[in-house]
Coordinates of C-alpha atoms in Angstrom, one line a residue:
M18 CA 26.2 125.6 192.0
N19 CA 26.5 125.3 195.5
L20 CA 29.6 123.6 196.1
R21 CA 32.0 124.4 198.5
P22 CA 35.8 122.5 198.4
S23 CA 37.0 122.2 202.2
L24 CA 40.4 123.5 202.1
A25 CA 40.8 122.6 205.7
A26 CA 42.8 119.7 205.1
V27 CA 45.2 121.4 202.7
V28 CA 45.7 124.4 203.8
L29 CA 47.4 121.9 207.5
F30 CA 49.0 119.7 204.7
A31 CA 51.0 123.3 204.2
A32 CA 51.2 124.7 207.1
F33 CA 53.3 121.6 208.9
G34 CA 55.4 120.9 206.0
A35 CA 56.4 125.0 205.7
S36 CA 58.5 125.2 208.6
A37 CA 60.8 122.3 210.0
Q38 CA 59.4 123.2 213.6
P39 CA 56.3 122.3 214.8
A40 CA 53.3 125.0 214.3
P41 CA 51.7 125.5 217.8
V42 CA 48.1 124.5 218.2
T43 CA 46.7 127.9 218.5
N44 CA 47.7 128.7 215.5
S45 CA 47.5 125.7 213.0
R46 CA 43.6 125.8 214.3
M47 CA 43.9 129.7 213.4
V48 CA 44.8 128.7 209.7
P49 CA 41.4 127.0 207.6
A50 CA 39.1 129.3 209.7
Q51 CA 41.0 132.3 208.6
V52 CA 41.1 130.8 205.1
Q53 CA 37.7 129.0 204.7
P54 CA 36.5 132.3 204.2
D55 CA 38.6 133.6 201.9
A56 CA 37.5 130.4 200.3
E57 CA 33.9 131.1 200.8
A58 CA 34.0 134.6 199.1
A59 CA 36.1 133.6 196.6
L60 CA 33.0 131.5 195.7
D61 CA 30.5 133.7 195.9
E62 CA 31.5 136.1 193.7
R63 CA 32.2 134.2 191.0
Q64 CA 28.6 133.2 191.5
A65 CA 27.7 136.9 191.9
R66 CA 29.4 137.5 188.5
E67 CA 27.8 134.5 186.7
W68 CA 24.3 136.0 187.4
G69 CA 25.8 139.3 186.5
L70 CA 24.9 141.0 189.9
R71 CA 27.6 142.4 192.7
P72 CA 28.1 141.1 195.4
E73 CA 26.2 142.6 197.9
E74 CA 22.7 141.6 195.4
W75 CA 24.4 138.3 196.0
A76 CA 24.9 138.5 200.4
R77 CA 20.5 139.4 199.9
Y78 CA 20.2 136.9 198.2
R79 CA 20.9 134.9 200.3
Q80 CA 19.7 135.7 203.0
L81 CA 16.3 136.4 201.3
M82 CA 16.4 132.1 200.8
E83 CA 17.3 132.3 204.5
G84 CA 14.1 133.4 206.0
P85 CA 10.4 132.3 204.4
L86 CA 11.2 133.5 201.0
G87 CA 13.4 130.7 200.7
V88 CA 10.6 128.3 202.8
Y89 CA 7.6 128.8 200.1
S90 CA 10.0 128.4 197.1
P91 CA 13.1 126.9 197.9
Q92 CA 14.4 126.6 193.8
L93 CA 14.1 130.2 193.1
D94 CA 17.1 131.4 191.3
P95 CA 19.0 134.6 192.0
L96 CA 17.1 137.1 189.9
T97 CA 13.7 135.5 190.4
A98 CA 13.5 135.6 194.5
L99 CA 15.8 139.6 193.3
G100 CA 12.7 140.5 191.1
I101 CA 9.7 139.0 193.9
E102 CA 12.2 140.9 196.5
A103 CA 13.0 144.0 194.9
R104 CA 13.2 147.7 197.6
S105 CA 12.0 149.9 194.3
E106 CA 10.9 149.6 190.7
E107 CA 14.3 150.7 189.9
E108 CA 15.4 147.1 191.0
R109 CA 12.9 145.6 189.6
R110 CA 13.0 146.3 186.6
R111 CA 16.8 145.1 186.9
Y112 CA 16.3 142.6 188.1
A113 CA 13.6 141.8 185.0
E114 CA 16.1 142.2 182.6
L115 CA 18.9 140.3 183.9
Q116 CA 16.6 137.5 183.7
V117 CA 15.2 138.6 180.1
Q118 CA 19.0 138.8 178.9
A119 CA 19.8 134.7 181.0
E120 CA 16.9 133.4 179.3
A121 CA 18.0 134.3 175.7
R122 CA 20.8 132.9 176.0
R123 CA 19.7 129.6 177.6
V124 CA 16.6 129.4 175.1
G125 CA 19.7 129.9 172.5
K126 CA 22.1 126.9 174.3
T127 CA 18.5 125.0 174.1
L128 CA 18.0 125.5 170.9
A129 CA 21.1 124.3 168.9
Y130 CA 21.1 121.4 171.4
Q131 CA 17.3 120.4 170.4
R132 CA 18.4 120.9 166.6
A133 CA 21.5 118.2 167.5
Y134 CA 18.7 115.8 169.5
D135 CA 16.2 116.2 166.4
A136 CA 19.6 114.5 163.8
A137 CA 20.3 112.2 166.5
W138 CA 16.6 111.0 167.3
Q139 CA 16.0 110.9 163.4
R140 CA 18.9 109.5 162.4
L141 CA 18.8 106.2 166.0
F142 CA 14.9 106.1 166.0
P143 CA 13.5 107.2 162.0
G144 CA 10.2 106.9 162.4
Q145 CA 8.9 107.2 166.6
P146 CA 7.3 109.6 168.4
R147 CA 9.9 111.8 169.2
V148 CA 10.1 113.5 172.9
S149 CA 10.9 117.0 172.1
L150 CA 13.1 119.2 174.8
L151 CA 11.3 122.8 173.6
G152 CA 7.9 121.8 172.0
A153 CA 6.3 122.3 168.5
K154 CA 8.3 125.0 167.6
A155 CA 11.0 125.0 169.9
Q156 CA 9.4 127.9 171.8
G157 CA 7.5 125.9 174.7
A158 CA 4.4 127.7 176.7
G159 CA 6.2 130.5 175.4
N160 CA 5.3 131.0 171.8
T161 CA 3.8 134.3 171.0
G162 CA 1.0 134.6 168.1
S163 CA 0.5 130.8 167.7
G164 CA -3.4 130.7 169.2
R165 CA -2.3 127.1 169.7
L166 CA -2.9 125.6 173.3
A167 CA -0.4 124.3 176.1
V168 CA -1.5 121.4 178.1
F169 CA 0.6 120.4 181.3
V170 CA -0.1 117.6 183.0
K171 CA 2.1 115.5 186.4
A172 CA 2.5 111.5 186.6
D173 CA -0.6 110.3 188.9
C174 CA -3.3 112.3 188.1
A175 CA -6.7 110.8 186.4
P176 CA -8.3 114.2 185.7
C177 CA -5.1 115.2 183.8
A178 CA -5.5 112.2 181.2
Q179 CA -9.3 112.3 181.1
R180 CA -8.8 116.5 179.7
V181 CA -6.1 115.3 177.2
Q182 CA -8.6 112.4 176.4
Q183 CA -11.6 115.5 175.7
L184 CA -9.3 117.7 173.7
Q185 CA -7.9 115.1 171.6
A186 CA -12.2 113.5 170.9
A187 CA -12.1 116.7 169.6
G188 CA -9.3 116.7 167.4
T189 CA -8.0 119.8 169.5
A190 CA -4.3 120.2 168.6
F191 CA -2.2 120.8 171.3
D192 CA 1.6 120.3 173.0
L193 CA 1.3 118.7 176.1
Y194 CA 4.2 119.2 178.8
M195 CA 4.7 117.0 181.5
V196 CA 5.4 118.7 184.9
G197 CA 8.5 116.6 187.6
S198 CA 9.6 114.6 184.2
R199 CA 12.6 115.1 186.0
Q200 CA 13.3 115.1 181.7
D201 CA 13.1 111.6 181.0
D202 CA 11.7 110.6 177.8
A203 CA 11.0 107.4 178.4
R204 CA 8.3 109.3 181.7
I205 CA 6.3 110.9 179.2
R206 CA 5.8 108.3 176.5
Q207 CA 4.8 106.1 179.4
W208 CA 2.3 108.3 180.5
A209 CA 0.9 109.2 177.5
T210 CA 0.4 105.5 176.3
Q211 CA -1.6 105.4 179.5
A212 CA -3.7 107.9 178.8
G213 CA -4.2 106.8 175.4
I214 CA -2.3 109.2 173.1
D215 CA -2.7 107.9 169.5
P216 CA 0.9 107.8 168.4
T217 CA 0.0 109.1 164.9
R218 CA -1.0 112.2 166.1
V219 CA 2.3 112.5 168.1
R220 CA 4.2 112.4 165.1
A221 CA 2.0 114.5 162.3
R222 CA 3.3 117.3 165.1
T223 CA -1.2 118.0 166.1
I224 CA -0.2 116.9 170.0
T225 CA 3.7 116.9 171.4
L226 CA 5.4 115.5 174.2
N227 CA 6.9 118.0 176.4
H228 CA 10.2 118.2 179.4
D229 CA 8.3 121.3 181.3
A230 CA 11.8 122.2 182.8
G231 CA 9.9 125.3 184.8
R232 CA 7.4 126.3 182.9
W233 CA 4.9 126.2 184.8
L234 CA 6.4 127.4 187.3
S235 CA 7.3 131.2 185.4
L236 CA 4.1 131.8 184.0
G237 CA 2.7 132.0 188.2
L238 CA -1.0 130.8 186.8
P239 CA -3.0 130.0 190.2
G240 CA -4.9 126.5 190.5
D241 CA -3.7 122.7 190.3
L242 CA -3.1 120.6 187.5
P243 CA -3.8 119.9 184.8
A244 CA -3.8 123.3 183.0
V245 CA -4.4 123.9 179.5
V246 CA -3.4 127.7 178.5
R247 CA -3.3 129.5 175.9
E248 CA -1.9 133.1 175.2
V249 CA -4.2 136.0 174.8
N250 CA -3.2 139.6 174.3
G251 CA 0.5 138.5 175.2
Q252 CA -1.0 136.9 178.1
W253 CA -1.0 133.4 179.3
Q254 CA -4.0 132.6 180.6
R255 CA -6.4 129.7 181.8
Q256 CA -9.0 128.5 179.3

């Protein structure tokens, strides 16, 4: 998060209340200028620690995001940004390992929530098509060895609907991921209805409806949507 707590008002109030005599105007103006950098430094240190980074690495990340990298990819997380702009193989390996560890923690938490989500859906809407948070086997596009297709689509994309209809007509099982779904289940269901996806196939899990949640970007594959991909020898390839 980029929230910056403003201490100016608090510091000024404390400075004026600490003494019975009025503080010189020059001093009162200097206090927030001195404290604000300290507050920002503390926040930067905390954020760096949350990502497993050293303060100087966090400073470099911020510097990178103020340059061309931040213009082209403003949503990059610190580890990806630093990994892309790594200055050596050692740096690249370090950031890759940190990102794998961070992803493992994130996926573990998401899996736990997926189980709670599935149980809640079954209680509240038994028998209705369920939108999965993670995909048919809770790994999303990162599952391995399943041979199952992953289909990435987006709203207002006629070719996306046509490709999905072709796959469905062929009887192909696939996991559909909607890019830009904003974690809105209704948005995916509406798209699926308009695309003519058979609800019985969704209930049978031969077709699953999923939030993309950044998976398409993480695959790093070229080309526009729709994208039909499959894992081949550990690598995801367009079909």
